[in-house]
Amino acid sequence: IPLLYFGPPVATVSPTYGIQGTVVSLKGSNLLSGASAVDSVVVFNRKAKLQFANDTLIVFKLPFSVPSTSAVNVNLKGGAMWSTSTNVTYLRTSVSTVSPQFGQIGTVVTIRGSVLDGFVGVARVTLAGVVSYIQSQSSKEIVVVARASFPIFGNLVIENVDGGFSTVFDTWQYVNESIFTS
């Protein structure tokens, strides 16, 4: 049975920018264009993680990419495809400094860089896997307070309210209180 194509669906894209993990929604009508399901969503020439799809809503997470702008390509079961007329822009979070890079409960840590909040806000910052208390945040600086942990070395992860995240590997070390002096 041949797949009937009913013309390009009208879809709104929201948000139109983000970082890795940002949840993006396509809203419109006839998004499946007569197909039974979405096979894949491709943006920035990479396959996105499809979260949900029906004839009026497609939800996916942005894949990792270099900063660029791209249409969203929706590949349907049976081989048909369509693209959005609205582009999505991939933003790169860049961490320039983390100071200090070690500490314990109560240590105030300043993270500086660009697009740190993904322009939507920071939901959570983890230091070596431990959720910290966010004292202040902007696109260029986040100040957090370290919570209690046993000695451990690990990553800094910034998670945005829209699901986007950035990881800086091997950046933070919790040390024993007895050997830390300010």
GROMACS .gro file of C-alpha atoms in nm:
model
  182
    1ILE     CA    1   0.000   0.000   0.000
    2PRO     CA    2   0.158   0.330  -0.101
    3LEU     CA    3   0.189   0.602   0.161
    4LEU     CA    4  -0.028   0.901   0.083
    5TYR     CA    5   0.138   1.236   0.144
    6PHE     CA    6  -0.104   1.514   0.242
    7GLY     CA    7   0.138   1.805   0.205
    8PRO     CA    8   0.382   1.954   0.453
    9PRO     CA    9   0.241   1.986   0.804
   10VAL     CA   10   0.233   2.326   0.966
   11ALA     CA   11   0.442   2.300   1.280
   12THR     CA   12   0.551   2.549   1.543
   13VAL     CA   13   0.888   2.483   1.699
   14SER     CA   14   0.944   2.561   2.067
   15PRO     CA   15   1.198   2.651   2.185
   16THR     CA   16   1.397   2.752   1.877
   17TYR     CA   17   1.734   2.726   2.056
   18GLY     CA   18   1.894   2.503   2.312
   19ILE     CA   19   2.179   2.283   2.424
   20GLN     CA   20   2.223   1.907   2.447
   21GLY     CA   21   1.917   1.756   2.613
   22THR     CA   22   1.687   2.055   2.560
   23VAL     CA   23   1.331   1.931   2.510
   24VAL     CA   24   1.183   2.066   2.184
   25SER     CA   25   0.818   2.043   2.080
   26LEU     CA   26   0.673   2.051   1.729
   27LYS     CA   27   0.304   2.140   1.736
   28GLY     CA   28   0.068   2.139   1.444
   29SER     CA   29  -0.177   1.923   1.255
   30ASN     CA   30  -0.124   1.620   1.037
   31LEU     CA   31   0.234   1.584   1.166
   32LEU     CA   32   0.232   1.212   1.081
   33SER     CA   33   0.112   1.293   0.726
   34GLY     CA   34  -0.084   0.970   0.713
   35ALA     CA   35   0.201   0.751   0.843
   36SER     CA   36   0.155   0.523   1.143
   37ALA     CA   37   0.447   0.668   1.341
   38VAL     CA   38   0.762   0.879   1.341
   39ASP     CA   39   1.071   0.676   1.253
   40SER     CA   40   1.325   0.941   1.359
   41VAL     CA   41   1.387   1.311   1.412
   42VAL     CA   42   1.711   1.456   1.275
   43VAL     CA   43   1.849   1.797   1.364
   44PHE     CA   44   2.208   1.927   1.315
   45ASN     CA   45   2.261   1.614   1.099
   46ARG     CA   46   2.222   1.402   1.413
   47LYS     CA   47   1.944   1.178   1.533
   48ALA     CA   48   1.749   1.332   1.822
   49LYS     CA   49   1.601   1.130   2.108
   50LEU     CA   50   1.230   1.100   2.030
   51GLN     CA   51   1.017   1.136   2.344
   52PHE     CA   52   0.662   1.139   2.206
   53ALA     CA   53   0.486   1.163   1.872
   54ASN     CA   54   0.129   1.183   1.746
   55ASP     CA   55  -0.051   1.372   1.471
   56THR     CA   56  -0.049   1.706   1.662
   57LEU     CA   57   0.265   1.690   1.879
   58ILE     CA   58   0.622   1.561   1.840
   59VAL     CA   59   0.860   1.596   2.136
   60PHE     CA   60   1.234   1.523   2.123
   61LYS     CA   61   1.561   1.609   2.296
   62LEU     CA   62   1.836   1.793   2.112
   63PRO     CA   63   2.145   1.582   2.044
   64PHE     CA   64   2.501   1.700   2.108
   65SER     CA   65   2.625   1.924   1.828
   66VAL     CA   66   2.862   2.202   1.741
   67PRO     CA   67   2.701   2.548   1.748
   68SER     CA   68   2.488   2.566   1.434
   69THR     CA   69   2.140   2.626   1.297
   70SER     CA   70   1.925   2.357   1.137
   71ALA     CA   71   1.575   2.270   1.026
   72VAL     CA   72   1.412   1.977   1.204
   73ASN     CA   73   1.371   1.678   0.971
   74VAL     CA   74   1.095   1.434   1.063
   75ASN     CA   75   1.131   1.088   0.906
   76LEU     CA   76   0.809   0.888   0.905
   77LYS     CA   77   0.750   0.512   0.901
   78GLY     CA   78   0.721   0.407   0.538
   79GLY     CA   79   0.983   0.648   0.406
   80ALA     CA   80   0.808   0.986   0.387
   81MET     CA   81   0.967   1.289   0.553
   82TRP     CA   82   0.913   1.659   0.608
   83SER     CA   83   1.116   1.949   0.747
   84THR     CA   84   1.026   2.250   0.957
   85SER     CA   85   1.046   2.593   0.799
   86THR     CA   86   1.162   2.728   1.138
   87ASN     CA   87   1.521   2.651   1.232
   88VAL     CA   88   1.660   2.546   1.568
   89THR     CA   89   1.989   2.697   1.690
   90TYR     CA   90   2.231   2.489   1.897
   91LEU     CA   91   2.398   2.694   2.168
   92ARG     CA   92   2.725   2.587   2.325
   93THR     CA   93   2.761   2.619   2.698
   94SER     CA   94   3.119   2.708   2.775
   95VAL     CA   95   3.270   2.688   3.123
   96SER     CA   96   3.584   2.901   3.148
   97THR     CA   97   3.659   2.875   3.522
   98VAL     CA   98   3.549   2.680   3.828
   99SER     CA   99   3.686   2.827   4.149
  100PRO     CA  100   3.782   2.665   4.372
  101GLN     CA  101   3.803   2.317   4.221
  102PHE     CA  102   3.800   2.139   4.558
  103GLY     CA  103   3.629   2.177   4.891
  104GLN     CA  104   3.373   2.034   5.132
  105ILE     CA  105   3.034   2.117   5.279
  106GLY     CA  106   2.978   2.493   5.273
  107THR     CA  107   3.241   2.574   5.010
  108VAL     CA  108   3.119   2.853   4.781
  109VAL     CA  109   3.201   2.764   4.419
  110THR     CA  110   3.189   3.017   4.133
  111ILE     CA  111   3.142   2.887   3.779
  112ARG     CA  112   3.206   3.134   3.497
  113GLY     CA  113   3.153   3.102   3.124
  114SER     CA  114   2.889   3.165   2.861
  115VAL     CA  115   2.534   3.037   2.804
  116LEU     CA  116   2.559   2.863   3.144
  117ASP     CA  117   2.184   2.885   3.199
  118GLY     CA  118   2.091   2.794   2.840
  119PHE     CA  119   1.892   3.122   2.849
  120VAL     CA  120   1.615   2.939   3.038
  121GLY     CA  121   1.756   2.899   3.390
  122VAL     CA  122   1.954   2.644   3.587
  123ALA     CA  123   1.760   2.369   3.761
  124ARG     CA  124   2.050   2.184   3.924
  125VAL     CA  125   2.428   2.184   3.953
  126THR     CA  126   2.613   1.874   4.068
  127LEU     CA  127   2.970   1.867   4.194
  128ALA     CA  128   3.119   1.515   4.165
  129GLY     CA  129   2.767   1.373   4.155
  130VAL     CA  130   2.640   1.564   4.461
  131VAL     CA  131   2.361   1.820   4.411
  132SER     CA  132   2.474   2.163   4.530
  133TYR     CA  133   2.273   2.459   4.655
  134ILE     CA  134   2.236   2.730   4.387
  135GLN     CA  135   2.304   3.072   4.537
  136SER     CA  136   2.281   3.278   4.216
  137GLN     CA  137   2.275   3.224   3.841
  138SER     CA  138   2.302   3.407   3.510
  139SER     CA  139   2.417   3.319   3.160
  140LYS     CA  140   2.776   3.413   3.257
  141GLU     CA  141   2.807   3.306   3.623
  142ILE     CA  142   2.663   3.050   3.861
  143VAL     CA  143   2.745   3.050   4.231
  144VAL     CA  144   2.676   2.730   4.426
  145VAL     CA  145   2.741   2.601   4.776
  146ALA     CA  146   2.879   2.248   4.811
  147ARG     CA  147   2.679   2.002   5.019
  148ALA     CA  148   2.811   1.720   5.236
  149SER     CA  149   2.998   1.436   5.070
  150PHE     CA  150   3.269   1.183   5.135
  151PRO     CA  151   3.598   1.248   4.951
  152ILE     CA  152   3.537   1.200   4.578
  153PHE     CA  153   3.662   1.342   4.248
  154GLY     CA  154   3.428   1.394   3.956
  155ASN     CA  155   3.240   1.601   3.704
  156LEU     CA  156   3.061   1.933   3.717
  157VAL     CA  157   2.714   1.903   3.559
  158ILE     CA  158   2.485   2.200   3.491
  159GLU     CA  159   2.124   2.102   3.421
  160ASN     CA  160   1.885   2.360   3.279
  161VAL     CA  161   1.513   2.384   3.348
  162ASP     CA  162   1.431   2.274   2.991
  163GLY     CA  163   1.628   1.950   3.024
  164GLY     CA  164   1.947   2.071   2.859
  165PHE     CA  165   2.274   1.992   3.033
  166SER     CA  166   2.648   2.050   3.015
  167THR     CA  167   2.922   1.840   3.167
  168VAL     CA  168   3.276   1.944   3.250
  169PHE     CA  169   3.468   1.625   3.319
  170ASP     CA  170   3.700   1.576   3.619
  171THR     CA  171   3.648   1.926   3.759
  172TRP     CA  172   3.552   1.903   4.126
  173GLN     CA  173   3.698   1.722   4.426
  174TYR     CA  174   3.542   1.679   4.767
  175VAL     CA  175   3.816   1.661   5.032
  176ASN     CA  176   3.814   1.561   5.399
  177GLU     CA  177   3.724   1.848   5.629
  178SER     CA  178   4.031   1.777   5.840
  179ILE     CA  179   4.274   1.847   5.553
  180PHE     CA  180   4.098   2.146   5.396
  181THR     CA  181   4.193   2.497   5.500
  182SER     CA  182   4.074   2.820   5.346
   0.00000   0.00000   0.00000
